PDB file of C-alpha atoms and ligand atoms in Angstrom:
ATOM      1  CA  UNK A   1      -0.175  -0.021   0.273  1.00  0.00           C
ATOM      2  CA  UNK A   2       1.368   2.648  -0.491  1.00  0.00           C
ATOM      3  CA  UNK A   3       2.260   5.334   2.533  1.00  0.00           C
ATOM      4  CA  UNK A   4       1.034   9.273   2.767  1.00  0.00           C
ATOM      5  CA  UNK A   5       3.568  10.986   3.260  1.00  0.00           C
ATOM      6  CA  UNK A   6       4.164  12.136   6.475  1.00  0.00           C
ATOM      7  CA  UNK A   7       5.970  15.534   6.184  1.00  0.00           C
ATOM      8  CA  UNK A   8       3.590  18.837   7.333  1.00  0.00           C
ATOM      9  CA  UNK A   9       4.609  22.063   7.199  1.00  0.00           C
ATOM     10  CA  UNK A  10       3.160  25.433   8.802  1.00  0.00           C
ATOM     11  CA  UNK A  11       1.748  28.357   7.131  1.00  0.00           C
ATOM     12  CA  UNK A  12       1.850  31.767   9.091  1.00  0.00           C
ATOM     13  CA  UNK A  13      -1.392  33.143   9.507  1.00  0.00           C
ATOM     14  CA  UNK A  14      -0.791  36.675   9.969  1.00  0.00           C
ATOM     15  CA  UNK A  15       2.079  36.575   7.209  1.00  0.00           C
ATOM     16  CA  UNK A  16       1.652  33.402   4.850  1.00  0.00           C
ATOM     17  CA  UNK A  17       5.431  31.725   5.293  1.00  0.00           C
ATOM     18  CA  UNK A  18       5.671  28.725   4.797  1.00  0.00           C
ATOM     19  CA  UNK A  19       7.978  26.883   7.682  1.00  0.00           C
ATOM     20  CA  UNK A  20       9.230  23.552   7.304  1.00  0.00           C
ATOM     21  CA  UNK A  21      10.469  22.184   9.631  1.00  0.00           C
ATOM     22  CA  UNK A  22       8.341  23.939  12.580  1.00  0.00           C
ATOM     23  CA  UNK A  23       9.647  26.960  14.413  1.00  0.00           C
ATOM     24  CA  UNK A  24       7.909  28.369  17.292  1.00  0.00           C
ATOM     25  CA  UNK A  25       7.726  32.129  15.960  1.00  0.00           C
ATOM     26  CA  UNK A  26       7.507  33.191  12.480  1.00  0.00           C
ATOM     27  CA  UNK A  27      10.880  33.815  11.304  1.00  0.00           C
ATOM     28  CA  UNK A  28       9.329  36.639   9.190  1.00  0.00           C
ATOM     29  CA  UNK A  29       6.701  38.467  11.446  1.00  0.00           C
ATOM     30  CA  UNK A  30       7.547  36.736  14.548  1.00  0.00           C
ATOM     31  CA  UNK A  31       3.732  35.434  14.989  1.00  0.00           C
ATOM     32  CA  UNK A  32       2.894  32.532  16.740  1.00  0.00           C
ATOM     33  CA  UNK A  33       0.106  30.884  15.190  1.00  0.00           C
ATOM     34  CA  UNK A  34      -0.003  28.706  12.390  1.00  0.00           C
ATOM     35  CA  UNK A  35      -2.047  26.310  10.017  1.00  0.00           C
ATOM     36  CA  UNK A  36      -1.209  22.607   8.925  1.00  0.00           C
ATOM     37  CA  UNK A  37      -0.024  22.324   5.502  1.00  0.00           C
ATOM     38  CA  UNK A  38       0.549  18.533   3.506  1.00  0.00           C
ATOM     39  CA  UNK A  39       2.802  18.976   0.635  1.00  0.00           C
ATOM     40  CA  UNK A  40       1.403  18.553  -2.923  1.00  0.00           C
ATOM     41  CA  UNK A  41       2.130  17.408  -6.400  1.00  0.00           C
ATOM     42  CA  UNK A  42       5.103  16.324  -7.495  1.00  0.00           C
ATOM     43  CA  UNK A  43       8.476  17.870  -7.098  1.00  0.00           C
ATOM     44  CA  UNK A  44      11.122  20.524  -8.892  1.00  0.00           C
ATOM     45  CA  UNK A  45      14.712  18.975  -7.748  1.00  0.00           C
ATOM     46  CA  UNK A  46      16.383  22.568  -6.712  1.00  0.00           C
ATOM     47  CA  UNK A  47      19.748  21.014  -6.148  1.00  0.00           C
ATOM     48  CA  UNK A  48      21.258  17.503  -5.543  1.00  0.00           C
ATOM     49  CA  UNK A  49      24.905  15.810  -4.188  1.00  0.00           C
ATOM     50  CA  UNK A  50      26.228  12.466  -4.357  1.00  0.00           C
ATOM     51  CA  UNK A  51      27.602  10.565  -1.300  1.00  0.00           C
ATOM     52  CA  UNK A  52      29.770   7.642  -1.912  1.00  0.00           C
ATOM     53  CA  UNK A  53      31.375   7.650   1.596  1.00  0.00           C
ATOM     54  CA  UNK A  54      28.637   6.038   3.645  1.00  0.00           C
ATOM     55  CA  UNK A  55      29.047   5.730   7.306  1.00  0.00           C
ATOM     56  CA  UNK A  56      28.484   2.128   8.889  1.00  0.00           C
ATOM     57  CA  UNK A  57      25.593   0.896   8.652  1.00  0.00           C
ATOM     58  CA  UNK A  58      24.145   1.786   5.085  1.00  0.00           C
ATOM     59  CA  UNK A  59      24.340  -1.020   2.863  1.00  0.00           C
ATOM     60  CA  UNK A  60      24.225   0.880  -0.146  1.00  0.00           C
ATOM     61  CA  UNK A  61      27.036   2.104  -2.150  1.00  0.00           C
ATOM     62  CA  UNK A  62      26.377   5.754  -2.175  1.00  0.00           C
ATOM     63  CA  UNK A  63      23.173   8.143  -1.595  1.00  0.00           C
ATOM     64  CA  UNK A  64      21.550  10.919  -4.110  1.00  0.00           C
ATOM     65  CA  UNK A  65      20.203  12.897  -1.760  1.00  0.00           C
ATOM     66  CA  UNK A  66      18.188  16.043  -3.266  1.00  0.00           C
ATOM     67  CA  UNK A  67      16.388  19.309  -1.767  1.00  0.00           C
ATOM     68  CA  UNK A  68      12.719  19.914  -3.895  1.00  0.00           C
ATOM     69  CA  UNK A  69       9.779  21.586  -3.642  1.00  0.00           C
ATOM     70  CA  UNK A  70       6.602  20.357  -4.118  1.00  0.00           C
ATOM     71  CA  UNK A  71       4.144  22.181  -6.401  1.00  0.00           C
ATOM     72  CA  UNK A  72       2.497  24.474  -3.084  1.00  0.00           C
ATOM     73  CA  UNK A  73       6.482  25.962  -2.438  1.00  0.00           C
ATOM     74  CA  UNK A  74       6.901  23.068   0.879  1.00  0.00           C
ATOM     75  CA  UNK A  75      11.321  22.166   0.482  1.00  0.00           C
ATOM     76  CA  UNK A  76      12.103  19.363   1.902  1.00  0.00           C
ATOM     77  CA  UNK A  77      15.295  16.915   1.466  1.00  0.00           C
ATOM     78  CA  UNK A  78      14.382  13.403   0.331  1.00  0.00           C
ATOM     79  CA  UNK A  79      16.528  10.316  -0.962  1.00  0.00           C
ATOM     80  CA  UNK A  80      16.518   9.915  -4.905  1.00  0.00           C
ATOM     81  CA  UNK A  81      16.241   6.506  -6.296  1.00  0.00           C
ATOM     82  CA  UNK A  82      18.482   6.212  -9.659  1.00  0.00           C
ATOM     83  CA  UNK A  83      21.315   4.590 -10.914  1.00  0.00           C
ATOM     84  CA  UNK A  84      24.697   6.560 -10.483  1.00  0.00           C
ATOM     85  CA  UNK A  85      24.504   6.888 -14.086  1.00  0.00           C
ATOM     86  CA  UNK A  86      21.320   8.824 -14.217  1.00  0.00           C
ATOM     87  CA  UNK A  87      21.162  12.195 -15.656  1.00  0.00           C
ATOM     88  CA  UNK A  88      19.832  14.609 -12.961  1.00  0.00           C
ATOM     89  CA  UNK A  89      19.092  17.956 -13.560  1.00  0.00           C
ATOM     90  CA  UNK A  90      18.610  20.824 -10.996  1.00  0.00           C
ATOM     91  CA  UNK A  91      14.938  22.424 -12.139  1.00  0.00           C
ATOM     92  CA  UNK A  92      13.338  18.667 -13.733  1.00  0.00           C
ATOM     93  CA  UNK A  93      10.319  17.510 -12.118  1.00  0.00           C
ATOM     94  CA  UNK A  94      10.504  14.344  -9.756  1.00  0.00           C
ATOM     95  CA  UNK A  95       7.951  11.840  -7.627  1.00  0.00           C
ATOM     96  CA  UNK A  96       7.484  12.059  -4.251  1.00  0.00           C
ATOM     97  CA  UNK A  97       6.434   8.825  -2.087  1.00  0.00           C
ATOM     98  CA  UNK A  98       6.747   8.323   1.616  1.00  0.00           C
ATOM     99  CA  UNK A  99       9.084   4.718   1.250  1.00  0.00           C
ATOM    100  CA  UNK A 100      12.015   3.003   2.701  1.00  0.00           C
ATOM    101  CA  UNK A 101      15.595   5.352   2.803  1.00  0.00           C
ATOM    102  CA  UNK A 102      17.464   3.462   5.042  1.00  0.00           C
ATOM    103  CA  UNK A 103      17.388  -0.147   6.307  1.00  0.00           C
ATOM    104  CA  UNK A 104      18.437  -0.202  10.888  1.00  0.00           C
ATOM    105  CA  UNK A 105      18.820  -3.157  12.457  1.00  0.00           C
ATOM    106  CA  UNK A 106      16.697  -4.948  10.117  1.00  0.00           C
ATOM    107  CA  UNK A 107      13.736  -2.702  10.540  1.00  0.00           C
ATOM    108  CA  UNK A 108      12.732  -0.011   7.366  1.00  0.00           C
ATOM    109  CA  UNK A 109      13.306   3.777   8.046  1.00  0.00           C
ATOM    110  CA  UNK A 110      10.744   6.186   5.896  1.00  0.00           C
ATOM    111  CA  UNK A 111      11.743   9.002   4.636  1.00  0.00           C
ATOM    112  CA  UNK A 112      11.052  10.818   1.179  1.00  0.00           C
ATOM    113  CA  UNK A 113      11.841   9.512  -1.987  1.00  0.00           C
ATOM    114  CA  UNK A 114      12.229  10.583  -5.197  1.00  0.00           C
ATOM    115  CA  UNK A 115      11.944   9.211  -8.480  1.00  0.00           C
ATOM    116  CA  UNK A 116      12.305   9.868 -12.282  1.00  0.00           C
ATOM    117  CA  UNK A 117       8.545  10.625 -14.174  1.00  0.00           C
TER     118      UNK A 117
HETATM  119 ZN1   ZN B 201       4.601  35.321   9.763  1.00  0.00          ZN
END
């Protein structure tokens, strides 16, 4: 079954600025009231990096980490699941899902997974 993307952002009720993760006070206007916003649609790849020297405990040979922006402007970081040779470019559209980003002590650790459309 498809899991819901477990990301919630917070929109300032006073000025509308989006915060993710949560902040106690709005970074723009210092207000304290927020409404919860769920990410929507596909994502645009803003930047990415490939990591080859992984800490002990990772089964993968390398990781590709991207910072993306959802259609409703929420920004988040996730793992891009493509081959090392896949031609990633900033600005491209990816499909987000909530999936396994790591296996720790035999259990799946879930997070934001990004794949080509
Ligand atoms: Zn504000």
